[in-house]
mmCIF file of C-alpha atoms in Angstrom:
data_model
loop_
_atom_site.group_PDB
_atom_site.id
_atom_site.type_symbol
_atom_site.label_atom_id
_atom_site.label_comp_id
_atom_site.label_asym_id
_atom_site.label_seq_id
_atom_site.Cartn_x
_atom_site.Cartn_y
_atom_site.Cartn_z
ATOM 1 C CA GLY L 243 -11.840 -82.035 -72.966
ATOM 2 C CA GLN L 244 -9.653 -80.044 -70.676
ATOM 3 C CA ASN L 245 -5.945 -80.622 -70.699
ATOM 4 C CA ILE L 246 -2.853 -79.217 -69.048
ATOM 5 C CA ASP L 247 0.609 -80.355 -70.146
ATOM 6 C CA GLN L 248 3.870 -80.019 -68.274
ATOM 7 C CA PRO L 249 7.155 -81.906 -68.573
ATOM 8 C CA THR L 250 7.280 -84.822 -66.182
ATOM 9 C CA GLU L 251 10.765 -84.175 -64.842
ATOM 10 C CA MET L 252 13.581 -81.661 -65.203
ATOM 11 C CA THR L 253 17.106 -81.495 -63.812
ATOM 12 C CA ALA L 254 19.097 -78.337 -63.122
ATOM 13 C CA THR L 255 22.235 -77.277 -61.280
ATOM 14 C CA GLU L 256 22.390 -75.323 -58.049
ATOM 15 C CA GLY L 257 22.805 -71.621 -58.780
ATOM 16 C CA ALA L 258 21.457 -71.894 -62.334
ATOM 17 C CA ILE L 259 18.163 -70.851 -63.913
ATOM 18 C CA VAL L 260 15.375 -73.191 -64.994
ATOM 19 C CA GLN L 261 12.160 -72.623 -66.933
ATOM 20 C CA ILE L 262 9.188 -74.945 -66.477
ATOM 21 C CA ASN L 263 6.600 -74.750 -69.236
ATOM 22 C CA CYS L 264 2.875 -75.336 -69.089
ATOM 23 C CA THR L 265 0.397 -75.443 -71.971
ATOM 24 C CA TYR L 266 -3.331 -75.626 -71.451
ATOM 25 C CA GLN L 267 -6.609 -76.194 -73.238
ATOM 26 C CA THR L 268 -9.552 -75.489 -70.969
ATOM 27 C CA SER L 269 -13.185 -74.479 -71.049
ATOM 28 C CA GLY L 270 -12.706 -70.809 -70.405
ATOM 29 C CA PHE L 271 -9.925 -69.115 -68.497
ATOM 30 C CA ASN L 272 -10.012 -67.180 -65.253
ATOM 31 C CA GLY L 273 -6.368 -67.334 -64.330
ATOM 32 C CA LEU L 274 -3.402 -69.646 -64.011
ATOM 33 C CA PHE L 275 -1.693 -70.747 -60.815
ATOM 34 C CA TRP L 276 1.664 -72.250 -60.016
ATOM 35 C CA TYR L 277 2.065 -74.281 -56.844
ATOM 36 C CA GLN L 278 5.109 -75.911 -55.300
ATOM 37 C CA GLN L 279 4.833 -79.331 -53.700
ATOM 38 C CA HIS L 280 7.618 -81.011 -51.775
ATOM 39 C CA ALA L 281 7.436 -84.790 -51.682
ATOM 40 C CA GLY L 282 4.706 -86.013 -49.348
ATOM 41 C CA GLU L 283 3.610 -82.494 -48.466
ATOM 42 C CA ALA L 284 0.749 -80.203 -49.395
ATOM 43 C CA PRO L 285 0.943 -77.898 -52.429
ATOM 44 C CA THR L 286 1.737 -74.299 -51.573
ATOM 45 C CA PHE L 287 0.884 -71.252 -53.676
ATOM 46 C CA LEU L 288 3.626 -69.605 -55.736
ATOM 47 C CA SER L 289 1.977 -67.330 -58.286
ATOM 48 C CA TYR L 290 -1.164 -66.284 -60.107
ATOM 49 C CA ASN L 291 -1.436 -64.807 -63.613
ATOM 50 C CA VAL L 292 -4.623 -63.617 -65.253
ATOM 51 C CA LEU L 293 -3.229 -61.037 -67.674
ATOM 52 C CA ASP L 294 -0.545 -61.579 -70.298
ATOM 53 C CA GLY L 295 2.981 -60.843 -69.246
ATOM 54 C CA LEU L 296 5.534 -61.532 -66.582
ATOM 55 C CA GLU L 297 4.959 -61.458 -62.841
ATOM 56 C CA GLU L 298 8.118 -61.371 -60.757
ATOM 57 C CA LYS L 299 8.337 -62.378 -57.135
ATOM 58 C CA GLY L 300 11.839 -62.668 -55.797
ATOM 59 C CA ARG L 301 13.691 -65.579 -57.369
ATOM 60 C CA PHE L 302 10.504 -66.819 -59.020
ATOM 61 C CA SER L 303 8.741 -65.335 -62.060
ATOM 62 C CA SER L 304 5.704 -66.513 -63.963
ATOM 63 C CA PHE L 305 4.725 -65.656 -67.515
ATOM 64 C CA LEU L 306 1.394 -65.986 -69.299
ATOM 65 C CA SER L 307 0.281 -65.821 -72.926
ATOM 66 C CA ARG L 308 -3.459 -66.365 -73.120
ATOM 67 C CA SER L 309 -3.527 -66.374 -76.930
ATOM 68 C CA LYS L 310 -1.038 -69.244 -76.979
ATOM 69 C CA GLY L 311 -2.448 -71.105 -73.984
ATOM 70 C CA TYR L 312 1.017 -71.041 -72.486
ATOM 71 C CA SER L 313 2.732 -70.222 -69.234
ATOM 72 C CA TYR L 314 6.132 -70.738 -67.735
ATOM 73 C CA LEU L 315 7.622 -70.586 -64.270
ATOM 74 C CA LEU L 316 11.182 -69.256 -64.120
ATOM 75 C CA LEU L 317 13.321 -70.072 -61.120
ATOM 76 C CA LYS L 318 16.603 -68.177 -60.697
ATOM 77 C CA GLU L 319 19.605 -68.793 -58.454
ATOM 78 C CA LEU L 320 18.458 -72.321 -57.801
ATOM 79 C CA GLN L 321 18.874 -73.693 -54.314
ATOM 80 C CA MET L 322 18.763 -77.300 -53.170
ATOM 81 C CA LYS L 323 15.500 -76.569 -51.326
ATOM 82 C CA ASP L 324 13.880 -75.823 -54.700
ATOM 83 C CA SER L 325 13.871 -79.555 -55.420
ATOM 84 C CA ALA L 326 10.140 -80.227 -55.558
ATOM 85 C CA SER L 327 7.260 -80.728 -57.943
ATOM 86 C CA TYR L 328 5.774 -77.657 -59.601
ATOM 87 C CA LEU L 329 2.080 -77.800 -60.416
ATOM 88 C CA CYS L 330 0.361 -75.693 -63.053
ATOM 89 C CA ALA L 331 -3.391 -75.185 -62.623
ATOM 90 C CA VAL L 332 -5.953 -73.241 -64.630
ATOM 91 C CA LEU L 333 -9.165 -71.752 -63.274
ATOM 92 C CA ASP L 334 -11.807 -72.590 -65.868
ATOM 93 C CA SER L 335 -15.077 -70.878 -66.768
ATOM 94 C CA ASN L 336 -16.808 -72.535 -63.786
ATOM 95 C CA TYR L 337 -14.052 -71.320 -61.475
ATOM 96 C CA GLN L 338 -12.825 -74.868 -61.001
ATOM 97 C CA LEU L 339 -9.097 -75.511 -60.850
ATOM 98 C CA ILE L 340 -7.837 -77.912 -63.516
ATOM 99 C CA TRP L 341 -4.480 -79.338 -62.526
ATOM 100 C CA GLY L 342 -1.508 -80.498 -64.516
ATOM 101 C CA ALA L 343 0.326 -83.628 -63.380
ATOM 102 C CA GLY L 344 3.257 -81.547 -62.162
ATOM 103 C CA THR L 345 6.934 -81.256 -63.059
ATOM 104 C CA LYS L 346 9.435 -82.864 -60.726
ATOM 105 C CA LEU L 347 12.489 -80.603 -60.505
ATOM 106 C CA ILE L 348 15.749 -82.189 -59.407
ATOM 107 C CA ILE L 349 18.542 -79.851 -58.339
ATOM 108 C CA LYS L 350 22.101 -81.149 -58.459
ATOM 109 C CA PRO L 351 25.058 -79.588 -56.625
ATOM 110 C CA ASP G 51 -1.435 -73.962 -35.464
ATOM 111 C CA ALA G 52 -2.221 -75.116 -38.990
ATOM 112 C CA ASP G 53 -5.093 -73.355 -40.737
ATOM 113 C CA VAL G 54 -6.301 -76.515 -42.503
ATOM 114 C CA THR G 55 -6.039 -79.813 -40.648
ATOM 115 C CA GLN G 56 -6.808 -83.347 -41.745
ATOM 116 C CA THR G 57 -7.321 -86.484 -39.710
ATOM 117 C CA PRO G 58 -6.063 -89.120 -39.831
ATOM 118 C CA ARG G 59 -2.720 -88.430 -41.489
ATOM 119 C CA ASN G 60 -2.224 -92.067 -42.403
ATOM 120 C CA ARG G 61 -4.696 -94.930 -42.600
ATOM 121 C CA ILE G 62 -4.443 -98.518 -43.675
ATOM 122 C CA THR G 63 -7.710 -100.363 -44.147
ATOM 123 C CA LYS G 64 -9.157 -103.417 -45.850
ATOM 124 C CA THR G 65 -11.348 -103.761 -48.903
ATOM 125 C CA GLY G 66 -15.019 -103.255 -48.089
ATOM 126 C CA LYS G 67 -14.502 -101.165 -44.963
ATOM 127 C CA ARG G 68 -16.138 -97.771 -44.495
ATOM 128 C CA ILE G 69 -13.658 -94.959 -43.988
ATOM 129 C CA MET G 70 -14.114 -91.307 -43.049
ATOM 130 C CA LEU G 71 -11.505 -88.634 -43.595
ATOM 131 C CA GLU G 72 -12.007 -85.366 -41.767
ATOM 132 C CA CYS G 73 -11.010 -81.826 -42.582
ATOM 133 C CA SER G 74 -11.230 -78.742 -40.392
ATOM 134 C CA GLN G 75 -10.223 -75.165 -41.131
ATOM 135 C CA THR G 76 -9.803 -71.986 -39.135
ATOM 136 C CA LYS G 77 -9.422 -69.674 -42.119
ATOM 137 C CA GLY G 78 -13.096 -68.708 -42.182
ATOM 138 C CA HIS G 79 -13.380 -69.715 -45.824
ATOM 139 C CA ASP G 80 -16.716 -70.670 -47.324
ATOM 140 C CA ARG G 81 -15.369 -73.028 -49.977
ATOM 141 C CA MET G 82 -13.918 -76.443 -49.269
ATOM 142 C CA TYR G 83 -12.630 -79.158 -51.578
ATOM 143 C CA TRP G 84 -11.539 -82.785 -51.512
ATOM 144 C CA TYR G 85 -8.864 -83.978 -53.948
ATOM 145 C CA ARG G 86 -6.969 -87.171 -54.484
ATOM 146 C CA GLN G 87 -3.454 -87.343 -55.843
ATOM 147 C CA ASP G 88 -1.947 -90.376 -57.534
ATOM 148 C CA PRO G 89 1.626 -90.707 -58.822
ATOM 149 C CA GLY G 90 1.940 -89.284 -62.333
ATOM 150 C CA LEU G 91 -1.500 -87.726 -62.254
ATOM 151 C CA GLY G 92 -2.616 -84.265 -61.340
ATOM 152 C CA LEU G 93 -4.804 -83.458 -58.398
ATOM 153 C CA ARG G 94 -8.306 -84.673 -59.167
ATOM 154 C CA LEU G 95 -11.360 -83.098 -57.604
ATOM 155 C CA ILE G 96 -13.713 -85.457 -55.771
ATOM 156 C CA TYR G 97 -16.262 -83.108 -54.226
ATOM 157 C CA TYR G 98 -16.512 -79.448 -53.409
ATOM 158 C CA SER G 99 -18.745 -77.272 -51.279
ATOM 159 C CA PHE G 100 -19.310 -73.540 -51.645
ATOM 160 C CA ASP G 101 -21.163 -73.253 -48.349
ATOM 161 C CA VAL G 102 -22.834 -75.464 -45.759
ATOM 162 C CA LYS G 103 -25.911 -76.098 -47.909
ATOM 163 C CA ASP G 104 -24.058 -76.533 -51.186
ATOM 164 C CA ILE G 105 -22.379 -79.810 -52.196
ATOM 165 C CA ASN G 106 -21.166 -80.557 -55.702
ATOM 166 C CA LYS G 107 -19.642 -83.563 -57.398
ATOM 167 C CA GLY G 108 -16.224 -83.206 -58.905
ATOM 168 C CA GLU G 109 -14.449 -85.132 -61.612
ATOM 169 C CA ILE G 110 -14.251 -88.456 -59.750
ATOM 170 C CA SER G 111 -17.059 -88.663 -57.175
ATOM 171 C CA ASP G 112 -18.051 -92.313 -57.704
ATOM 172 C CA GLY G 113 -17.386 -94.375 -54.592
ATOM 173 C CA TYR G 114 -17.171 -91.305 -52.355
ATOM 174 C CA SER G 115 -19.598 -89.179 -50.361
ATOM 175 C CA VAL G 116 -19.170 -86.010 -48.320
ATOM 176 C CA SER G 117 -20.749 -84.135 -45.454
ATOM 177 C CA ARG G 118 -20.394 -80.433 -44.689
ATOM 178 C CA GLN G 119 -21.207 -80.368 -40.993
ATOM 179 C CA ALA G 120 -20.333 -76.709 -40.511
ATOM 180 C CA GLN G 121 -18.508 -73.945 -42.320
ATOM 181 C CA ALA G 122 -15.288 -75.213 -40.808
ATOM 182 C CA LYS G 123 -15.740 -78.958 -41.330
ATOM 183 C CA PHE G 124 -15.918 -81.088 -44.455
ATOM 184 C CA SER G 125 -15.722 -84.883 -44.269
ATOM 185 C CA LEU G 126 -15.064 -87.397 -47.023
ATOM 186 C CA SER G 127 -16.368 -90.958 -46.757
ATOM 187 C CA LEU G 128 -15.507 -94.075 -48.668
ATOM 188 C CA GLU G 129 -18.567 -96.257 -48.205
ATOM 189 C CA SER G 130 -16.861 -99.485 -49.216
ATOM 190 C CA ALA G 131 -13.159 -98.985 -49.794
ATOM 191 C CA ILE G 132 -11.434 -100.670 -52.721
ATOM 192 C CA PRO G 133 -7.708 -100.949 -53.508
ATOM 193 C CA ASN G 134 -7.756 -98.410 -56.350
ATOM 194 C CA GLN G 135 -8.803 -95.784 -53.812
ATOM 195 C CA THR G 136 -5.316 -96.017 -52.372
ATOM 196 C CA ALA G 137 -3.998 -92.471 -52.784
ATOM 197 C CA LEU G 138 -2.988 -89.259 -51.069
ATOM 198 C CA TYR G 139 -6.070 -87.215 -50.192
ATOM 199 C CA PHE G 140 -6.003 -83.458 -49.739
ATOM 200 C CA CYS G 141 -8.566 -81.096 -48.373
ATOM 201 C CA ALA G 142 -8.379 -77.469 -49.511
ATOM 202 C CA THR G 143 -10.203 -74.220 -48.808
ATOM 203 C CA SER G 144 -10.659 -70.947 -50.659
ATOM 204 C CA ASP G 145 -12.383 -67.683 -50.034
ATOM 205 C CA ARG G 146 -14.664 -67.134 -53.032
ATOM 206 C CA ALA G 147 -14.695 -67.289 -56.803
ATOM 207 C CA GLY G 148 -14.421 -64.141 -58.851
ATOM 208 C CA ASP G 149 -11.444 -63.206 -56.746
ATOM 209 C CA TYR G 150 -8.106 -64.848 -56.493
ATOM 210 C CA ASN G 151 -9.553 -68.222 -55.533
ATOM 211 C CA GLU G 152 -6.191 -69.290 -54.163
ATOM 212 C CA GLN G 153 -6.623 -72.641 -52.504
ATOM 213 C CA PHE G 154 -5.010 -73.513 -49.193
ATOM 214 C CA PHE G 155 -4.265 -77.172 -48.625
ATOM 215 C CA GLY G 156 -4.252 -79.393 -45.602
ATOM 216 C CA PRO G 157 -1.281 -81.699 -44.949
ATOM 217 C CA GLY G 158 -2.907 -84.682 -46.644
ATOM 218 C CA THR G 159 -4.096 -88.136 -45.622
ATOM 219 C CA ARG G 160 -2.257 -91.127 -47.006
ATOM 220 C CA LEU G 161 -4.814 -93.913 -47.420
ATOM 221 C CA THR G 162 -3.914 -97.494 -48.239
ATOM 222 C CA VAL G 163 -6.652 -100.011 -49.042
ATOM 223 C CA LEU G 164 -5.507 -103.621 -48.915
#
C-alpha cells in the first residue's frame, strides 16, 4: 500500500528554526509537495521537489532524498503566522497525489 | 475574486437526504478533484476528472457521485447522506499531469450530517 508519515504535532518558539520530516512509500514517484493549511482554510502550495537536494524559497526550504523516501520542510525565523498544519504529498506513478495526515505546528512566543 | 469557489460553504443536513456540493473555477484548468478531510487523516480523493468527458473514482468513492457539467464546473453529490460523511470537503484544480501538477484548492465546504 501507499503510505506517507509525518509527525502529528510539533511545537517551536517564535524566531527559531523547525524541521518537519516526511517519509513515504508510494507506487512510483513523480515529485513531492509541501502545502500549508491554516485551521479551517484551504491548503496552499509551498514547495515542490522532484530531484534530490534542497530547494530554498525565502524562509522556507524543502529537501528530498528519493533513495531514502524522505523529505523535510525547514522553516526559519519562525513567525506566529506560521502556526498551521503542514501537509506532505507525493505524486505517484499515476500522477495522483497521496497525502500525509499533516503536521500541526504550534508557535509559542 | 477567488479562482476556485465552492457552494455552499457550510451545510447541515439529515441522514438520508440528497446533497449537492458545487465547485466552479476560473483558472481554465482541465483537471478537477473532490477531496474530503477528516481530523487526523490526510486529504482523501473521492473523484477526479481530467476533462469534461473523463470521470474517475478515487480512493473513497462509495456513497458519492459527481457530474462535470463544463470545464469550469464539477459537482459532488451525496445520494443519501449518512453521519460518517460529516467532513470538510475540498474541490481542487490543476493544469495537467507530466508538469508541475500543483493543485489549487477551493475554500472548502463544511458538511454536517445529523
